PDB file of C-alpha atoms in Angstrom:
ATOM      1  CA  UNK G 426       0.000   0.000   0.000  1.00 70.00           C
ATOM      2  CA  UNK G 427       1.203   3.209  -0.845  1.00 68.00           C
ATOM      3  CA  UNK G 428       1.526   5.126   2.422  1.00 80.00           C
ATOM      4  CA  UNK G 429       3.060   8.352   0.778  1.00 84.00           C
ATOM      5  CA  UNK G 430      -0.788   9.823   0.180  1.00 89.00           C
ATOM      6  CA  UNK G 431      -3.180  11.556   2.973  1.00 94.00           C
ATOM      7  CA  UNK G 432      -4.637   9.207   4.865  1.00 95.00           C
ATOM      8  CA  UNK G 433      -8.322   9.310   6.553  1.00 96.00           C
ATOM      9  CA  UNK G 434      -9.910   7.269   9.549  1.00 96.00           C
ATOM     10  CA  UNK G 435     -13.367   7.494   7.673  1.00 97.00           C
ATOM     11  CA  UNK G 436     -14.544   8.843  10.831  1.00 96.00           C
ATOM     12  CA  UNK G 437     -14.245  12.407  13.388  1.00 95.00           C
ATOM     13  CA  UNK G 438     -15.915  13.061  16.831  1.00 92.00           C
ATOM     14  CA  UNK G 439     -17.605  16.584  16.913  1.00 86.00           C
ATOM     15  CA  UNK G 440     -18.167  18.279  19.927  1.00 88.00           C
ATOM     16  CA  UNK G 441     -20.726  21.062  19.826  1.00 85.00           C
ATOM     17  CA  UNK G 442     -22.267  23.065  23.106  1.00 87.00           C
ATOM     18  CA  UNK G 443     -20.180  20.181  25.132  1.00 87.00           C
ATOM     19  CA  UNK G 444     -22.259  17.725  23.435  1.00 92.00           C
ATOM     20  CA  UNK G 445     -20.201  14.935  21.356  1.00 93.00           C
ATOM     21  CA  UNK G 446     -21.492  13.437  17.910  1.00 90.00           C
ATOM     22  CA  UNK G 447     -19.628  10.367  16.080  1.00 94.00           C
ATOM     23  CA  UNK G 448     -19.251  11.029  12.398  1.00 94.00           C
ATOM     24  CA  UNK G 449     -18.728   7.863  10.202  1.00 96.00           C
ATOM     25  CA  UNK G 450     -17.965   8.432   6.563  1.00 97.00           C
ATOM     26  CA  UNK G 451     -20.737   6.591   4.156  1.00 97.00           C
ATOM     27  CA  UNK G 452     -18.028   6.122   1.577  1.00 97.00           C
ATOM     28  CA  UNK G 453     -15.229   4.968   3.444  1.00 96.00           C
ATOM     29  CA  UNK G 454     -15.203   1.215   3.011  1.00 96.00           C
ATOM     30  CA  UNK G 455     -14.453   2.406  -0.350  1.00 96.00           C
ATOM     31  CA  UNK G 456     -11.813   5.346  -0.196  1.00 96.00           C
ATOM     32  CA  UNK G 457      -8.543   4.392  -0.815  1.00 94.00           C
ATOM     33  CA  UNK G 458      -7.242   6.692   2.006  1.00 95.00           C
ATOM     34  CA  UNK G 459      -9.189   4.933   4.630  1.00 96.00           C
ATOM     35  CA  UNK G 460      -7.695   1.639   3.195  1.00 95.00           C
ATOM     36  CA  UNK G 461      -4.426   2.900   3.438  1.00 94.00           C
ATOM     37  CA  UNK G 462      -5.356   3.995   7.218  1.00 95.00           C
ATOM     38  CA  UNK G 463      -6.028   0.293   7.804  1.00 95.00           C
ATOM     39  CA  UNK G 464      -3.086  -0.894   6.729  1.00 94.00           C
ATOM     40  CA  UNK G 465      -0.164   1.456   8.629  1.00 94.00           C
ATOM     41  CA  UNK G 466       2.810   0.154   9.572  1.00 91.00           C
ATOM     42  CA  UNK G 467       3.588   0.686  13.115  1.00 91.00           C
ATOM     43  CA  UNK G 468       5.708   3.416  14.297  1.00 92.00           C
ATOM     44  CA  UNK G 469       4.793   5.213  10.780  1.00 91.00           C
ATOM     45  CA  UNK G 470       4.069   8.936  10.071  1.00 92.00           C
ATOM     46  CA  UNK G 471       1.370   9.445   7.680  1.00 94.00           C
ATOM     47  CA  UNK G 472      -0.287  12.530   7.158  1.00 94.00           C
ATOM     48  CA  UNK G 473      -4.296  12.613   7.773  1.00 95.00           C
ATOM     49  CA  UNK G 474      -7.168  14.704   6.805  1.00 95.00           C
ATOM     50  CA  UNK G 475     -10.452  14.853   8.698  1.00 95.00           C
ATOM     51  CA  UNK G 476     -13.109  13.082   7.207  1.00 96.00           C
ATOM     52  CA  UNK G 477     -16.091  15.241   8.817  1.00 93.00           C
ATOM     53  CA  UNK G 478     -14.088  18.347   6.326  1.00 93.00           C
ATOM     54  CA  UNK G 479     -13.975  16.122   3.279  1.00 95.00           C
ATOM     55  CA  UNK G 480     -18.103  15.170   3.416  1.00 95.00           C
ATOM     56  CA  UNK G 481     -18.470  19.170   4.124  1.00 94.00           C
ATOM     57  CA  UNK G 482     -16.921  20.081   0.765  1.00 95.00           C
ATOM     58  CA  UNK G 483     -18.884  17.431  -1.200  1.00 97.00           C
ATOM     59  CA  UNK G 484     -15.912  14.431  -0.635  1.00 97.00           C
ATOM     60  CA  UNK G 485     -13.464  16.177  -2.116  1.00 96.00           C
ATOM     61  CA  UNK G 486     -11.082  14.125  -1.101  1.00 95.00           C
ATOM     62  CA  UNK G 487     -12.717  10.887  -1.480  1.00 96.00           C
ATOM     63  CA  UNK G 488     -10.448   8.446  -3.854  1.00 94.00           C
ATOM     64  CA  UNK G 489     -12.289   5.657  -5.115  1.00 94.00           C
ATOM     65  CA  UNK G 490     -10.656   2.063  -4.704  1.00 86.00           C
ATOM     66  CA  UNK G 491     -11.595   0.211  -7.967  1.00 83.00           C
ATOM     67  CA  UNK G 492     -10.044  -2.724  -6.665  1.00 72.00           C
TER      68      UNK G 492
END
């Protein structure tokens, strides 16, 4: 897996007026960033991106895994 690419959990807590909400991304299972995210060595520094941000701006940054 190519770890040299922005990786994503597929999913963000948000905490509004002290109350916290779980966001889990609909398209995740297949992003290629949250695939990558699965697959992390340990003791590796990736870079991430928050996936609450990328369903905001219309999944920009969602990468489709046509595997």
């Amino acid at each position: 897996m190519n770890h040299d690419i922005t990786h994503c959990s597929g999913e963000d807590i948000l905490i509004q007026n002290d109350t916290s909400h779980r966001f889990i991304c609909p398209k995740r299972n297949g992003c290629r960033r949250y695939q990558a995210y699965k697959q992390i060595p340990e003791n590796t520094t990736v870079s991430m991106t928050f996936a609450l941000e990328c369903a905001k701006d219309n999944y920009n940054l969602y990468w489709e895994n046509k595997e």
